[in-house]
PDB file of C-alpha atoms and ligand atoms in Angstrom:
ATOM      1  CA  MET C  16     100.862 145.105  73.508  1.00  0.00           C
ATOM      2  CA  PHE C  17     103.545 146.382  71.178  1.00  0.00           C
ATOM      3  CA  PRO C  18     102.879 148.520  68.089  1.00  0.00           C
ATOM      4  CA  VAL C  19     102.575 146.368  64.966  1.00  0.00           C
ATOM      5  CA  VAL C  20     104.854 147.613  62.211  1.00  0.00           C
ATOM      6  CA  THR C  21     104.321 146.373  58.683  1.00  0.00           C
ATOM      7  CA  GLY C  22     106.278 147.189  55.572  1.00  0.00           C
ATOM      8  CA  LYS C  23     109.464 149.065  55.116  1.00  0.00           C
ATOM      9  CA  VAL C  24     109.639 152.599  56.463  1.00  0.00           C
ATOM     10  CA  MET C  25     111.710 154.839  54.203  1.00  0.00           C
ATOM     11  CA  SER C  26     112.698 158.429  54.648  1.00  0.00           C
ATOM     12  CA  ARG C  27     110.075 160.759  53.212  1.00  0.00           C
ATOM     13  CA  LEU C  28     112.921 162.454  51.382  1.00  0.00           C
ATOM     14  CA  GLN C  29     113.799 159.129  49.653  1.00  0.00           C
ATOM     15  CA  PHE C  30     117.542 158.943  50.079  1.00  0.00           C
ATOM     16  CA  LYS C  31     119.239 155.965  48.423  1.00  0.00           C
ATOM     17  CA  LYS C  32     122.112 156.264  50.862  1.00  0.00           C
ATOM     18  CA  ILE C  33     122.060 158.323  54.030  1.00  0.00           C
ATOM     19  CA  THR C  34     124.919 160.797  54.398  1.00  0.00           C
ATOM     20  CA  THR C  35     125.598 163.570  56.893  1.00  0.00           C
ATOM     21  CA  HIS C  36     124.046 165.889  54.295  1.00  0.00           C
ATOM     22  CA  SER C  37     120.852 163.797  54.189  1.00  0.00           C
ATOM     23  CA  LEU C  38     120.495 164.279  57.955  1.00  0.00           C
ATOM     24  CA  GLN C  39     120.834 168.038  57.523  1.00  0.00           C
ATOM     25  CA  GLU C  40     118.191 167.943  54.786  1.00  0.00           C
ATOM     26  CA  MET C  41     115.901 165.993  57.121  1.00  0.00           C
ATOM     27  CA  LYS C  42     116.274 168.621  59.841  1.00  0.00           C
ATOM     28  CA  ASN C  43     115.671 171.407  57.325  1.00  0.00           C
ATOM     29  CA  ALA C  44     112.529 169.647  56.042  1.00  0.00           C
ATOM     30  CA  GLY C  45     111.244 168.852  59.554  1.00  0.00           C
ATOM     31  CA  GLU C  46     111.608 165.100  59.051  1.00  0.00           C
ATOM     32  CA  LYS C  47     112.704 163.317  62.237  1.00  0.00           C
ATOM     33  CA  ILE C  48     115.855 161.190  62.151  1.00  0.00           C
ATOM     34  CA  ALA C  49     115.590 157.578  63.374  1.00  0.00           C
ATOM     35  CA  MET C  50     118.788 156.149  64.867  1.00  0.00           C
ATOM     36  CA  LEU C  51     119.429 152.886  66.739  1.00  0.00           C
ATOM     37  CA  THR C  52     122.536 151.093  67.906  1.00  0.00           C
ATOM     38  CA  ALA C  53     123.832 147.836  66.421  1.00  0.00           C
ATOM     39  CA  TYR C  54     126.986 145.866  67.031  1.00  0.00           C
ATOM     40  CA  ASP C  55     126.793 142.831  64.751  1.00  0.00           C
ATOM     41  CA  TYR C  56     126.060 141.796  61.156  1.00  0.00           C
ATOM     42  CA  SER C  57     122.685 140.076  61.633  1.00  0.00           C
ATOM     43  CA  MET C  58     121.000 142.852  63.617  1.00  0.00           C
ATOM     44  CA  ALA C  59     122.438 145.557  61.371  1.00  0.00           C
ATOM     45  CA  LYS C  60     121.102 143.770  58.280  1.00  0.00           C
ATOM     46  CA  ILE C  61     117.547 143.743  59.689  1.00  0.00           C
ATOM     47  CA  LEU C  62     117.797 147.351  60.851  1.00  0.00           C
ATOM     48  CA  ASP C  63     119.084 148.578  57.500  1.00  0.00           C
ATOM     49  CA  SER C  64     116.407 146.787  55.509  1.00  0.00           C
ATOM     50  CA  ALA C  65     113.732 148.189  57.844  1.00  0.00           C
ATOM     51  CA  GLY C  66     114.854 151.674  56.757  1.00  0.00           C
ATOM     52  CA  ILE C  67     116.757 153.055  59.752  1.00  0.00           C
ATOM     53  CA  ASP C  68     118.545 156.332  58.983  1.00  0.00           C
ATOM     54  CA  VAL C  69     121.564 156.038  61.276  1.00  0.00           C
ATOM     55  CA  ILE C  70     123.183 153.032  62.939  1.00  0.00           C
ATOM     56  CA  LEU C  71     125.331 153.876  65.935  1.00  0.00           C
ATOM     57  CA  VAL C  72     127.980 151.318  66.807  1.00  0.00           C
ATOM     58  CA  GLY C  73     127.859 152.564  70.370  1.00  0.00           C
ATOM     59  CA  ASP C  74     130.303 151.845  73.143  1.00  0.00           C
ATOM     60  CA  SER C  75     127.143 150.580  74.887  1.00  0.00           C
ATOM     61  CA  ALA C  76     128.425 147.328  73.310  1.00  0.00           C
ATOM     62  CA  SER C  77     130.512 147.219  76.475  1.00  0.00           C
ATOM     63  CA  ASN C  78     127.254 146.821  78.459  1.00  0.00           C
ATOM     64  CA  VAL C  79     124.890 144.900  76.211  1.00  0.00           C
ATOM     65  CA  MET C  80     127.337 142.709  74.284  1.00  0.00           C
ATOM     66  CA  ALA C  81     130.138 142.172  76.797  1.00  0.00           C
ATOM     67  CA  GLY C  82     128.238 142.481  80.095  1.00  0.00           C
ATOM     68  CA  HIS C  83     130.404 145.198  81.650  1.00  0.00           C
ATOM     69  CA  GLU C  84     128.835 147.559  84.161  1.00  0.00           C
ATOM     70  CA  THR C  85     130.085 150.662  82.315  1.00  0.00           C
ATOM     71  CA  THR C  86     131.212 151.658  78.819  1.00  0.00           C
ATOM     72  CA  LEU C  87     134.780 152.237  79.999  1.00  0.00           C
ATOM     73  CA  PRO C  88     136.387 148.807  79.422  1.00  0.00           C
ATOM     74  CA  ILE C  89     135.652 148.423  75.694  1.00  0.00           C
ATOM     75  CA  THR C  90     138.761 148.838  73.535  1.00  0.00           C
ATOM     76  CA  LEU C  91     139.382 150.453  70.165  1.00  0.00           C
ATOM     77  CA  ASP C  92     140.099 147.020  68.631  1.00  0.00           C
ATOM     78  CA  GLN C  93     136.769 145.709  69.958  1.00  0.00           C
ATOM     79  CA  MET C  94     134.892 148.743  68.583  1.00  0.00           C
ATOM     80  CA  ILE C  95     136.518 148.159  65.185  1.00  0.00           C
ATOM     81  CA  TYR C  96     135.446 144.497  65.288  1.00  0.00           C
ATOM     82  CA  HIS C  97     131.823 145.488  66.003  1.00  0.00           C
ATOM     83  CA  ALA C  98     131.869 148.314  63.444  1.00  0.00           C
ATOM     84  CA  SER C  99     133.262 146.194  60.619  1.00  0.00           C
ATOM     85  CA  SER C 100     130.581 143.542  61.268  1.00  0.00           C
ATOM     86  CA  VAL C 101     127.913 146.244  60.964  1.00  0.00           C
ATOM     87  CA  VAL C 102     129.480 147.786  57.853  1.00  0.00           C
ATOM     88  CA  ARG C 103     129.339 144.426  56.020  1.00  0.00           C
ATOM     89  CA  ALA C 104     125.558 144.332  56.562  1.00  0.00           C
ATOM     90  CA  VAL C 105     124.537 147.837  55.576  1.00  0.00           C
ATOM     91  CA  ASP C 106     123.586 149.290  52.181  1.00  0.00           C
ATOM     92  CA  ARG C 107     121.748 152.469  53.128  1.00  0.00           C
ATOM     93  CA  ALA C 108     122.154 153.709  56.699  1.00  0.00           C
ATOM     94  CA  LEU C 109     124.828 156.125  57.881  1.00  0.00           C
ATOM     95  CA  ILE C 110     127.147 154.259  60.264  1.00  0.00           C
ATOM     96  CA  VAL C 111     128.568 156.229  63.193  1.00  0.00           C
ATOM     97  CA  VAL C 112     131.080 154.657  65.584  1.00  0.00           C
ATOM     98  CA  ASP C 113     131.868 155.710  69.153  1.00  0.00           C
ATOM     99  CA  LEU C 114     135.480 156.492  69.940  1.00  0.00           C
ATOM    100  CA  PRO C 115     135.855 154.434  73.127  1.00  0.00           C
ATOM    101  CA  PHE C 116     137.075 155.731  76.476  1.00  0.00           C
ATOM    102  CA  GLY C 117     140.855 156.229  76.471  1.00  0.00           C
ATOM    103  CA  SER C 118     141.191 156.439  72.695  1.00  0.00           C
ATOM    104  CA  TYR C 119     140.863 160.246  72.370  1.00  0.00           C
ATOM    105  CA  GLN C 120     141.081 162.024  75.720  1.00  0.00           C
ATOM    106  CA  ALA C 121     144.894 162.155  76.049  1.00  0.00           C
ATOM    107  CA  ASN C 122     145.586 164.428  73.092  1.00  0.00           C
ATOM    108  CA  SER C 123     144.342 165.348  69.638  1.00  0.00           C
ATOM    109  CA  LYS C 124     146.994 163.269  67.832  1.00  0.00           C
ATOM    110  CA  GLU C 125     145.811 160.130  69.590  1.00  0.00           C
ATOM    111  CA  ALA C 126     142.197 161.115  68.844  1.00  0.00           C
ATOM    112  CA  LEU C 127     142.994 161.473  65.148  1.00  0.00           C
ATOM    113  CA  ASN C 128     144.870 158.154  65.058  1.00  0.00           C
ATOM    114  CA  SER C 129     141.924 156.393  66.726  1.00  0.00           C
ATOM    115  CA  ALA C 130     139.420 157.949  64.331  1.00  0.00           C
ATOM    116  CA  ILE C 131     141.582 157.001  61.330  1.00  0.00           C
ATOM    117  CA  ARG C 132     141.815 153.389  62.558  1.00  0.00           C
ATOM    118  CA  ILE C 133     138.022 153.213  62.855  1.00  0.00           C
ATOM    119  CA  MET C 134     137.446 154.617  59.378  1.00  0.00           C
ATOM    120  CA  LYS C 135     140.210 152.599  57.678  1.00  0.00           C
ATOM    121  CA  GLU C 136     139.726 149.255  59.410  1.00  0.00           C
ATOM    122  CA  SER C 137     135.917 149.179  59.651  1.00  0.00           C
ATOM    123  CA  GLY C 138     134.699 151.208  56.673  1.00  0.00           C
ATOM    124  CA  ALA C 139     132.297 153.247  58.854  1.00  0.00           C
ATOM    125  CA  HIS C 140     131.203 156.752  57.885  1.00  0.00           C
ATOM    126  CA  ALA C 141     131.686 158.928  60.983  1.00  0.00           C
ATOM    127  CA  VAL C 142     132.802 158.911  64.613  1.00  0.00           C
ATOM    128  CA  LYS C 143     131.156 160.116  67.831  1.00  0.00           C
ATOM    129  CA  LEU C 144     132.983 161.671  70.783  1.00  0.00           C
ATOM    130  CA  GLU C 145     131.672 162.607  74.229  1.00  0.00           C
ATOM    131  CA  GLY C 146     132.340 166.103  75.541  1.00  0.00           C
ATOM    132  CA  GLY C 147     132.262 169.826  74.832  1.00  0.00           C
ATOM    133  CA  LYS C 148     134.904 172.517  74.628  1.00  0.00           C
ATOM    134  CA  GLU C 149     137.513 170.371  76.410  1.00  0.00           C
ATOM    135  CA  ILE C 150     137.790 168.184  73.287  1.00  0.00           C
ATOM    136  CA  ARG C 151     137.882 171.042  70.768  1.00  0.00           C
ATOM    137  CA  GLU C 152     141.386 170.254  69.480  1.00  0.00           C
ATOM    138  CA  SER C 153     140.540 166.600  68.923  1.00  0.00           C
ATOM    139  CA  ILE C 154     137.329 167.397  67.033  1.00  0.00           C
ATOM    140  CA  GLU C 155     139.051 169.925  64.802  1.00  0.00           C
ATOM    141  CA  ARG C 156     142.002 167.620  64.102  1.00  0.00           C
ATOM    142  CA  ILE C 157     139.732 164.691  63.197  1.00  0.00           C
ATOM    143  CA  LEU C 158     137.734 166.958  60.899  1.00  0.00           C
ATOM    144  CA  THR C 159     140.879 168.116  59.087  1.00  0.00           C
ATOM    145  CA  ALA C 160     141.357 164.481  58.014  1.00  0.00           C
ATOM    146  CA  GLY C 161     137.898 164.559  56.424  1.00  0.00           C
ATOM    147  CA  ILE C 162     136.234 162.415  59.084  1.00  0.00           C
ATOM    148  CA  PRO C 163     132.726 163.579  60.091  1.00  0.00           C
ATOM    149  CA  VAL C 164     132.241 164.010  63.841  1.00  0.00           C
ATOM    150  CA  MET C 165     129.072 163.632  65.912  1.00  0.00           C
ATOM    151  CA  GLY C 166     129.104 165.233  69.376  1.00  0.00           C
ATOM    152  CA  HIS C 167     127.528 163.875  72.569  1.00  0.00           C
ATOM    153  CA  LEU C 168     126.488 166.021  75.567  1.00  0.00           C
ATOM    154  CA  GLY C 169     124.374 165.642  78.711  1.00  0.00           C
ATOM    155  CA  LEU C 170     124.740 162.264  80.380  1.00  0.00           C
ATOM    156  CA  THR C 171     128.015 161.131  78.845  1.00  0.00           C
ATOM    157  CA  PRO C 172     128.485 157.566  80.140  1.00  0.00           C
ATOM    158  CA  GLN C 173     132.284 157.613  79.759  1.00  0.00           C
ATOM    159  CA  SER C 174     132.286 160.168  82.631  1.00  0.00           C
ATOM    160  CA  ILE C 175     130.073 158.100  84.918  1.00  0.00           C
ATOM    161  CA  TYR C 176     132.646 158.053  87.731  1.00  0.00           C
ATOM    162  CA  LYS C 177     132.757 161.876  87.652  1.00  0.00           C
ATOM    163  CA  PHE C 178     128.927 162.131  87.719  1.00  0.00           C
ATOM    164  CA  GLY C 179     128.550 159.307  90.260  1.00  0.00           C
ATOM    165  CA  THR C 180     125.052 158.477  89.006  1.00  0.00           C
ATOM    166  CA  TYR C 181     123.047 157.913  85.812  1.00  0.00           C
ATOM    167  CA  ALA C 182     120.486 160.561  86.908  1.00  0.00           C
ATOM    168  CA  VAL C 183     119.132 163.270  84.559  1.00  0.00           C
ATOM    169  CA  ARG C 184     121.803 165.901  83.776  1.00  0.00           C
ATOM    170  CA  ALA C 185     121.573 169.699  83.459  1.00  0.00           C
ATOM    171  CA  THR C 186     118.551 170.179  85.702  1.00  0.00           C
ATOM    172  CA  GLU C 187     120.318 173.146  87.377  1.00  0.00           C
ATOM    173  CA  LYS C 188     120.768 176.442  85.515  1.00  0.00           C
ATOM    174  CA  GLU C 189     124.558 176.437  85.686  1.00  0.00           C
ATOM    175  CA  GLU C 190     124.924 173.021  84.026  1.00  0.00           C
ATOM    176  CA  ALA C 191     122.125 173.798  81.542  1.00  0.00           C
ATOM    177  CA  ASP C 192     123.887 177.029  80.478  1.00  0.00           C
ATOM    178  CA  ARG C 193     127.168 175.154  80.100  1.00  0.00           C
ATOM    179  CA  LEU C 194     125.486 172.476  77.989  1.00  0.00           C
ATOM    180  CA  LEU C 195     123.903 175.043  75.681  1.00  0.00           C
ATOM    181  CA  GLU C 196     127.233 176.822  75.313  1.00  0.00           C
ATOM    182  CA  ASP C 197     128.995 173.510  74.534  1.00  0.00           C
ATOM    183  CA  ALA C 198     126.340 172.574  71.957  1.00  0.00           C
ATOM    184  CA  ILE C 199     126.815 175.899  70.163  1.00  0.00           C
ATOM    185  CA  LEU C 200     130.586 175.366  70.216  1.00  0.00           C
ATOM    186  CA  LEU C 201     130.320 171.803  68.853  1.00  0.00           C
ATOM    187  CA  GLU C 202     128.383 173.176  65.895  1.00  0.00           C
ATOM    188  CA  LYS C 203     131.005 175.906  65.447  1.00  0.00           C
ATOM    189  CA  TYR C 204     133.872 173.376  65.534  1.00  0.00           C
ATOM    190  CA  GLY C 205     132.192 171.519  62.662  1.00  0.00           C
ATOM    191  CA  CYS C 206     130.252 168.578  64.164  1.00  0.00           C
ATOM    192  CA  PHE C 207     127.566 167.396  61.720  1.00  0.00           C
ATOM    193  CA  ALA C 208     125.126 166.458  64.522  1.00  0.00           C
ATOM    194  CA  ILE C 209     125.011 166.008  68.276  1.00  0.00           C
ATOM    195  CA  VAL C 210     123.428 163.514  70.647  1.00  0.00           C
ATOM    196  CA  LEU C 211     121.839 164.839  73.842  1.00  0.00           C
ATOM    197  CA  GLU C 212     121.419 162.189  76.517  1.00  0.00           C
ATOM    198  CA  LYS C 213     119.065 162.308  79.504  1.00  0.00           C
ATOM    199  CA  ILE C 214     118.429 166.028  79.918  1.00  0.00           C
ATOM    200  CA  PRO C 215     115.173 167.982  80.431  1.00  0.00           C
ATOM    201  CA  ALA C 216     113.005 168.166  77.291  1.00  0.00           C
ATOM    202  CA  MET C 217     112.758 171.969  77.380  1.00  0.00           C
ATOM    203  CA  LEU C 218     116.531 172.375  77.460  1.00  0.00           C
ATOM    204  CA  ALA C 219     116.866 169.940  74.538  1.00  0.00           C
ATOM    205  CA  LYS C 220     114.226 171.985  72.673  1.00  0.00           C
ATOM    206  CA  THR C 221     116.238 175.163  73.173  1.00  0.00           C
ATOM    207  CA  VAL C 222     119.383 173.442  71.887  1.00  0.00           C
ATOM    208  CA  ALA C 223     117.593 171.999  68.824  1.00  0.00           C
ATOM    209  CA  GLU C 224     116.125 175.425  68.011  1.00  0.00           C
ATOM    210  CA  LYS C 225     119.434 177.266  68.448  1.00  0.00           C
ATOM    211  CA  LEU C 226     121.481 174.822  66.375  1.00  0.00           C
ATOM    212  CA  LYS C 227     121.349 174.441  62.608  1.00  0.00           C
ATOM    213  CA  ILE C 228     122.798 170.899  62.759  1.00  0.00           C
ATOM    214  CA  PRO C 229     120.574 167.950  63.762  1.00  0.00           C
ATOM    215  CA  VAL C 230     120.149 167.234  67.475  1.00  0.00           C
ATOM    216  CA  ILE C 231     119.344 163.614  68.289  1.00  0.00           C
ATOM    217  CA  GLY C 232     117.971 162.759  71.707  1.00  0.00           C
ATOM    218  CA  ILE C 233     117.949 159.802  74.066  1.00  0.00           C
ATOM    219  CA  GLY C 234     115.877 160.672  77.100  1.00  0.00           C
ATOM    220  CA  ALA C 235     115.822 164.270  75.864  1.00  0.00           C
ATOM    221  CA  GLY C 236     112.139 164.574  74.949  1.00  0.00           C
ATOM    222  CA  LYS C 237     110.238 165.034  71.719  1.00  0.00           C
ATOM    223  CA  PHE C 238     111.322 168.466  70.523  1.00  0.00           C
ATOM    224  CA  VAL C 239     114.683 167.389  69.093  1.00  0.00           C
ATOM    225  CA  ASP C 240     115.405 166.447  65.469  1.00  0.00           C
ATOM    226  CA  GLY C 241     115.668 162.706  65.966  1.00  0.00           C
ATOM    227  CA  GLN C 242     115.755 159.867  68.464  1.00  0.00           C
ATOM    228  CA  VAL C 243     118.220 157.128  69.346  1.00  0.00           C
ATOM    229  CA  LEU C 244     117.804 154.078  71.576  1.00  0.00           C
ATOM    230  CA  VAL C 245     120.019 151.137  72.438  1.00  0.00           C
ATOM    231  CA  LEU C 246     118.813 148.205  70.334  1.00  0.00           C
ATOM    232  CA  HIS C 247     118.751 145.603  73.105  1.00  0.00           C
ATOM    233  CA  ASP C 248     116.746 147.943  75.340  1.00  0.00           C
ATOM    234  CA  MET C 249     114.076 148.818  72.741  1.00  0.00           C
ATOM    235  CA  LEU C 250     113.731 145.137  71.810  1.00  0.00           C
ATOM    236  CA  GLY C 251     113.069 144.249  75.444  1.00  0.00           C
ATOM    237  CA  MET C 252     115.996 141.855  75.727  1.00  0.00           C
ATOM    238  CA  ASN C 253     117.013 143.264  79.082  1.00  0.00           C
ATOM    239  CA  LYS C 254     114.429 143.341  81.880  1.00  0.00           C
ATOM    240  CA  GLN C 255     116.670 145.067  84.428  1.00  0.00           C
ATOM    241  CA  PHE C 256     117.033 148.430  82.641  1.00  0.00           C
ATOM    242  CA  ASN C 257     113.856 150.484  83.036  1.00  0.00           C
ATOM    243  CA  PRO C 258     114.466 154.235  82.624  1.00  0.00           C
ATOM    244  CA  ARG C 259     111.427 156.429  82.021  1.00  0.00           C
ATOM    245  CA  PHE C 260     112.584 157.340  78.494  1.00  0.00           C
ATOM    246  CA  LEU C 261     112.735 153.742  77.259  1.00  0.00           C
ATOM    247  CA  ARG C 262     109.868 152.555  75.053  1.00  0.00           C
ATOM    248  CA  ARG C 263     109.998 148.817  74.402  1.00  0.00           C
ATOM    249  CA  TYR C 264     108.895 147.820  70.903  1.00  0.00           C
ATOM    250  CA  ALA C 265     109.071 144.081  71.547  1.00  0.00           C
ATOM    251  CA  ASP C 266     109.478 141.611  74.374  1.00  0.00           C
ATOM    252  CA  LEU C 267     112.309 139.591  72.888  1.00  0.00           C
ATOM    253  CA  ASN C 268     113.351 138.347  76.310  1.00  0.00           C
ATOM    254  CA  HIS C 269     110.043 136.495  76.566  1.00  0.00           C
ATOM    255  CA  ILE C 270     109.975 135.375  72.919  1.00  0.00           C
ATOM    256  CA  MET C 271     113.557 134.082  73.006  1.00  0.00           C
ATOM    257  CA  THR C 272     113.176 132.368  76.373  1.00  0.00           C
ATOM    258  CA  GLN C 273     110.078 130.582  75.074  1.00  0.00           C
ATOM    259  CA  ALA C 274     111.925 129.492  71.917  1.00  0.00           C
ATOM    260  CA  PHE C 275     114.841 128.152  73.980  1.00  0.00           C
ATOM    261  CA  ILE C 276     112.508 126.250  76.323  1.00  0.00           C
ATOM    262  CA  ASN C 277     110.653 124.742  73.357  1.00  0.00           C
ATOM    263  CA  TYR C 278     113.948 123.656  71.783  1.00  0.00           C
ATOM    264  CA  ILE C 279     115.273 122.131  75.021  1.00  0.00           C
ATOM    265  CA  ASN C 280     111.990 120.242  75.515  1.00  0.00           C
ATOM    266  CA  ASP C 281     111.991 118.998  71.917  1.00  0.00           C
ATOM    267  CA  VAL C 282     115.550 117.693  72.239  1.00  0.00           C
ATOM    268  CA  LYS C 283     114.882 116.074  75.623  1.00  0.00           C
ATOM    269  CA  ASN C 284     111.618 114.520  74.380  1.00  0.00           C
ATOM    270  CA  LYS C 285     113.211 113.300  71.132  1.00  0.00           C
ATOM    271  CA  ASN C 286     110.881 115.531  69.079  1.00  0.00           C
ATOM    272  CA  PHE C 287     113.771 117.233  67.300  1.00  0.00           C
ATOM    273  CA  PRO C 288     114.872 116.366  64.690  1.00  0.00           C
ATOM    274  CA  ASN C 289     112.012 114.499  63.035  1.00  0.00           C
ATOM    275  CA  GLU C 290     112.029 112.399  59.831  1.00  0.00           C
ATOM    276  CA  SER C 291     111.823 115.428  57.519  1.00  0.00           C
ATOM    277  CA  GLU C 292     114.668 117.182  59.321  1.00  0.00           C
ATOM    278  CA  GLN C 293     117.261 114.490  58.746  1.00  0.00           C
ATOM    279  CA  TYR C 294     119.210 113.092  55.760  1.00  0.00           C
TER     280      TYR C 294
HETATM  281  O1  KIV R  20     126.859 154.003  73.200  1.00  0.00           O
HETATM  282  C1  KIV R  20     125.672 154.296  72.939  1.00  0.00           C
HETATM  283  O2  KIV R  20     124.813 153.443  72.723  1.00  0.00           O
HETATM  284  C2  KIV R  20     125.315 155.717  72.905  1.00  0.00           C
HETATM  285  C3  KIV R  20     123.863 156.048  72.863  1.00  0.00           C
HETATM  286  C4  KIV R  20     123.279 155.875  74.205  1.00  0.00           C
HETATM  287  C5  KIV R  20     123.622 157.393  72.314  1.00  0.00           C
HETATM  288  O3  KIV R  20     126.168 156.548  72.945  1.00  0.00           O
END
């Protein structure tokens, strides 16, 4: 059974529009931040009217929308297409867009140009980059253009071929220390929030306590300032992806399959359309 949710859930702090400052106020007030991914107009419209705080146009679109094995193939043009579809749907949520692999790693000028294209061509509100001190110049250069930056540490899927596996990161002291140091630096560079992906809950707790900016977790336990999940995973559209951290709030795979079967049967059996469904 899935939890039954009725009514619209709004921030307890009652923001008309969510900004980076609203997220900081939520952390300061101890209110958790709810973030989900979206990649298209229809889903984003539902999410926004349900009261989500942050919509991430994640490069996970490469997996769940395009069917690639990794996030690496998605292009900047494709991210802008997804982001502008989401922007047209949203009145309230803060919209953050991933800079895709290859659009910011070469140098800070390219990073700035990519971030400017996202902001100008999609109308989104902020960008997210994966990495720590190695991308300092890019973060600082993007910020000088007035573009808010969200960081992303831990399991950073754009580096999957370096990691070799999607296993939990920073379980050893050396990597945990490096992650904490990077998180502190990201705050110092000016990031307005960071995502921590698939790391031990106690390490994520330490990071969230040390940092003033909001820390949003995916597979990083309950002690952080907010949570993010990939929309298709939390809706149960994909039966193959079953990490421990994933809570499914619906079984859309089942519901949609049943709807498709019913439609096919109705067409085959000449039950659709009926008299009242024709002109
Ligand atoms: O691309 C994405 O969906 C993400 C989340 C997993 C945080 O980066």
